[in-house]
């Protein structure tokens, strides 16, 4: 189990980004100093027992305080259930309980073309990835010294234009942004795998893919990248109750060396896995 911090904290900002998507910022300098792209935090409303359990949210960004050191953590959430409905109604100064950083985070590949594939709310972990690999910001302890890719592409799909969140944030990093929507209201009218196939076809060096989103989308991305012989990591969005490996509610089927599969805890062994390791037919 990784070391993590548990603390009560105050909301600094809670702003709407898209139709049902919000960004909440809270003060957590100990977490902000350590968290890496792809890791997550557990969040619950302080002094509230309905819901009792917290919910996992990927780190969207880390914001420095006046002295230049990491002080605030941003997470992005979609209003869907009881906790996020309560969270949407909260204002600056109100209290949360958070613990993290949790999970393994992305293994950032050194590549000529880094392709980020997001569906639904799956764009959340990729702002920090893009900022780090493009030299805009370092996360966690120590400096990020890898050679930047020649190109970073975000392939981002949603149901409709009103569901796209954070486009200006991503564009500010300097990456290439490819958009698609199910209803054709903006960007490509079709699937995010169409955009991924186009990006891979460019063949800028040896591309690598990071993916996050609905399970069926990630399964399709896993199949496509395997067919194209392109390495791919997926960030699983398995529901979690504790976030620290105790409850075993967030297990995912992972292939073993002998070809069999076994359940692994997404919160501890993940949430990032090699796409080829996931036994999708058992997920």
XYZ file of C-alpha atoms in Angstrom:
283
model
C 0.000 0.000 0.000
C 1.364 3.398 -0.955
C 1.768 6.113 1.656
C -1.051 8.611 1.589
C -2.340 11.620 3.500
C -5.795 11.944 5.079
C -7.068 15.386 5.886
C -10.030 17.681 6.282
C -9.843 20.545 3.835
C -11.742 23.548 2.536
C -13.152 24.068 -0.939
C -11.477 26.968 -2.740
C -13.409 26.855 -6.027
C -16.310 24.821 -7.373
C -17.078 25.834 -10.955
C -19.092 24.427 -13.839
C -17.141 23.328 -16.933
C -19.800 21.692 -19.101
C -23.424 20.511 -18.955
C -23.054 18.241 -15.892
C -19.321 18.570 -15.305
C -17.668 20.619 -12.570
C -14.165 21.319 -11.277
C -13.576 21.550 -7.539
C -10.353 22.937 -6.057
C -9.368 22.213 -2.469
C -6.351 23.036 -0.325
C -4.165 19.972 0.283
C -0.446 20.869 0.128
C 0.785 17.448 1.302
C -1.143 15.682 -1.457
C -0.365 18.363 -4.048
C 3.373 17.936 -3.459
C 3.310 14.186 -4.163
C 0.550 13.364 -6.616
C 1.494 12.200 -10.119
C -0.534 12.174 -13.369
C -2.911 9.216 -13.336
C -3.110 8.970 -9.559
C -6.329 9.785 -7.733
C -7.771 10.958 -4.442
C -10.786 9.799 -2.463
C -13.237 12.554 -1.537
C -16.201 12.652 0.816
C -18.303 15.451 2.259
C -17.167 16.191 5.824
C -19.652 15.546 8.658
C -22.039 13.836 6.266
C -23.134 10.205 6.530
C -25.313 10.006 3.434
C -23.401 8.976 1.458
C -21.020 7.508 3.998
C -18.314 6.379 1.580
C -15.994 8.556 -0.457
C -15.569 8.512 -4.203
C -12.430 8.306 -6.331
C -11.480 11.264 -8.530
C -8.449 11.473 -10.797
C -6.155 14.442 -10.300
C -6.880 17.071 -12.945
C -4.219 19.584 -11.937
C -2.091 20.938 -9.109
C -2.021 24.672 -8.393
C 0.786 26.469 -6.594
C 0.321 28.883 -3.704
C 1.747 32.367 -3.480
C 5.180 30.985 -2.545
C 5.307 28.862 -5.723
C 4.995 25.492 -3.980
C 2.142 23.049 -4.707
C -0.848 23.889 -2.516
C -4.164 23.076 -4.212
C -5.539 20.024 -6.020
C -8.152 20.196 -8.787
C -10.465 17.296 -9.564
C -13.207 17.180 -12.183
C -16.483 15.373 -11.591
C -19.686 14.616 -13.438
C -22.919 14.986 -11.492
C -24.371 11.499 -11.439
C -25.124 10.189 -7.947
C -25.712 11.313 -4.393
C -22.172 12.461 -3.556
C -21.614 14.460 -6.736
C -25.070 16.027 -6.419
C -24.141 17.224 -2.927
C -20.712 18.310 -4.118
C -22.213 20.457 -6.880
C -24.134 22.429 -4.255
C -21.103 23.153 -2.069
C -19.438 26.559 -1.901
C -15.943 27.868 -1.105
C -15.140 27.436 2.569
C -17.199 24.287 3.047
C -15.401 21.175 4.226
C -14.343 17.969 2.503
C -12.385 14.957 3.702
C -9.770 13.739 1.219
C -7.105 11.050 1.180
C -4.359 10.441 -1.322
C -2.399 10.316 -3.518
C -3.572 6.811 -4.393
C -2.899 4.335 -7.187
C 0.092 3.797 -9.429
C -0.235 6.619 -11.974
C 0.848 6.490 -15.606
C 4.242 5.244 -16.669
C 4.948 8.182 -18.961
C 6.558 6.714 -22.091
C 9.406 8.381 -23.936
C 7.962 8.480 -27.442
C 7.835 10.605 -30.582
C 4.033 10.733 -30.609
C 2.012 10.457 -27.414
C -1.686 9.884 -28.136
C -4.179 10.462 -25.326
C -7.619 8.909 -25.830
C -10.545 10.075 -23.686
C -14.238 9.330 -23.651
C -16.928 10.852 -21.450
C -15.245 12.142 -18.284
C -12.035 10.275 -19.171
C -10.159 13.424 -20.197
C -9.650 14.220 -16.503
C -6.163 12.720 -15.956
C -4.722 13.942 -19.238
C -4.262 17.653 -18.557
C -1.461 16.892 -16.102
C 0.042 14.329 -18.492
C 0.131 16.869 -21.322
C 1.530 19.662 -19.161
C 4.257 17.392 -17.823
C 5.463 15.862 -21.093
C 5.351 19.238 -22.869
C 7.445 20.882 -20.158
C 4.720 23.152 -18.778
C 4.723 21.757 -15.237
C 6.272 19.023 -13.096
C 4.243 16.919 -10.700
C 5.269 14.999 -7.622
C 8.698 15.022 -6.080
C 11.569 15.831 -8.432
C 11.758 17.290 -11.916
C 10.462 15.569 -15.045
C 13.477 15.313 -17.364
C 12.324 13.099 -20.247
C 12.732 14.271 -23.811
C 9.392 15.771 -24.929
C 7.478 14.034 -27.744
C 7.488 15.568 -31.197
C 3.709 15.628 -30.903
C 1.002 15.097 -28.296
C -2.530 14.409 -29.538
C -5.698 14.260 -27.455
C -8.538 12.313 -29.082
C -11.582 13.289 -27.031
C -15.092 11.948 -27.549
C -18.378 12.843 -25.872
C -22.090 12.458 -26.484
C -22.575 16.094 -27.506
C -20.757 19.423 -27.662
C -22.275 20.453 -24.310
C -20.539 17.509 -22.629
C -16.986 18.528 -23.594
C -15.065 19.973 -20.648
C -11.721 21.754 -20.340
C -11.022 22.328 -24.026
C -9.306 25.674 -23.367
C -7.137 24.084 -20.679
C -5.949 21.419 -23.096
C -5.391 23.835 -25.982
C -3.230 26.009 -23.710
C -0.736 23.150 -23.336
C 0.027 23.198 -27.066
C -1.215 19.685 -27.830
C -3.215 18.718 -30.914
C -6.895 18.388 -30.011
C -9.139 16.049 -32.002
C -12.831 16.079 -31.059
C -15.725 13.772 -31.873
C -19.335 13.627 -30.707
C -21.997 10.947 -30.930
C -24.576 13.415 -32.248
C -22.263 15.286 -34.627
C -22.830 18.616 -32.849
C -19.101 19.389 -33.078
C -15.995 17.735 -34.437
C -16.032 14.329 -36.077
C -19.431 12.615 -36.121
C -18.441 9.179 -34.949
C -16.328 7.218 -32.508
C -13.150 8.244 -30.743
C -11.495 5.132 -32.179
C -11.876 6.768 -35.618
C -9.730 9.659 -34.388
C -7.234 7.266 -32.803
C -6.879 5.326 -36.050
C -6.159 8.579 -37.896
C -3.557 9.625 -35.337
C -1.782 6.256 -35.434
C -1.771 6.362 -39.244
C 0.428 9.465 -39.107
C 3.212 7.201 -37.825
C 5.346 9.873 -36.229
C 8.093 7.622 -34.947
C 6.743 4.922 -32.650
C 3.472 6.197 -31.118
C 2.202 5.202 -27.692
C -1.305 5.531 -26.289
C -2.783 6.386 -22.897
C -6.530 5.836 -22.568
C -9.303 6.585 -20.073
C -13.075 6.436 -20.400
C -16.038 4.048 -20.514
C -15.102 0.390 -20.337
C -16.418 -0.528 -23.794
C -14.469 2.352 -25.327
C -11.263 1.266 -23.593
C -11.812 -2.298 -24.765
C -12.157 -1.044 -28.356
C -9.015 1.084 -27.995
C -7.158 -1.905 -26.554
C -8.152 -4.051 -29.536
C -7.224 -1.358 -32.058
C -3.812 -0.622 -30.551
C -3.017 -4.346 -30.321
C -3.872 -4.741 -34.031
C -1.637 -1.766 -34.885
C 1.166 -2.988 -32.563
C 1.029 0.239 -30.546
C 1.658 0.103 -26.760
C -1.325 1.265 -24.726
C -2.017 1.952 -21.063
C -5.581 2.187 -19.741
C -6.846 3.932 -16.627
C -9.715 1.868 -15.256
C -12.707 3.664 -13.758
C -13.790 0.813 -11.479
C -16.034 1.975 -8.601
C -14.150 2.091 -5.290
C -15.245 2.139 -1.660
C -12.025 2.641 0.321
C -9.318 3.471 -2.233
C -6.569 1.794 -0.191
C -6.935 -1.902 -0.992
C -8.880 -3.103 2.043
C -12.408 -3.721 0.754
C -11.712 -5.543 -2.553
C -14.726 -3.922 -4.266
C -12.722 -2.469 -7.168
C -11.165 -5.620 -8.618
C -10.449 -5.997 -12.334
C -9.624 -9.190 -14.295
C -5.924 -9.154 -15.198
C -4.106 -11.746 -17.309
C -1.294 -13.755 -15.711
C 1.941 -15.003 -17.306
C 0.499 -18.519 -17.767
C -2.470 -17.192 -19.737
C -4.986 -17.459 -16.901
C -6.504 -14.398 -15.253
C -6.986 -13.221 -11.699
C -8.570 -10.240 -9.994
C -6.341 -7.283 -9.086
C -7.302 -4.306 -6.948
C -7.688 -1.270 -9.188
C -6.963 1.125 -6.326
C -3.586 -0.431 -5.471
C -2.272 -2.436 -8.455
C -3.946 0.155 -10.727
C -5.785 2.135 -11.829
C -3.259 2.117 -14.696
C -2.692 -1.188 -16.498
C -1.165 -2.286 -19.775
C -4.199 -2.632 -22.048
C -3.051 -6.106 -23.118
C -3.166 -7.286 -19.487
C -6.897 -6.775 -19.067
C -9.158 -9.815 -19.618
C -11.873 -7.676 -21.187
C -14.249 -10.592 -21.737
C -14.414 -11.034 -17.953
C -14.573 -7.336 -17.061
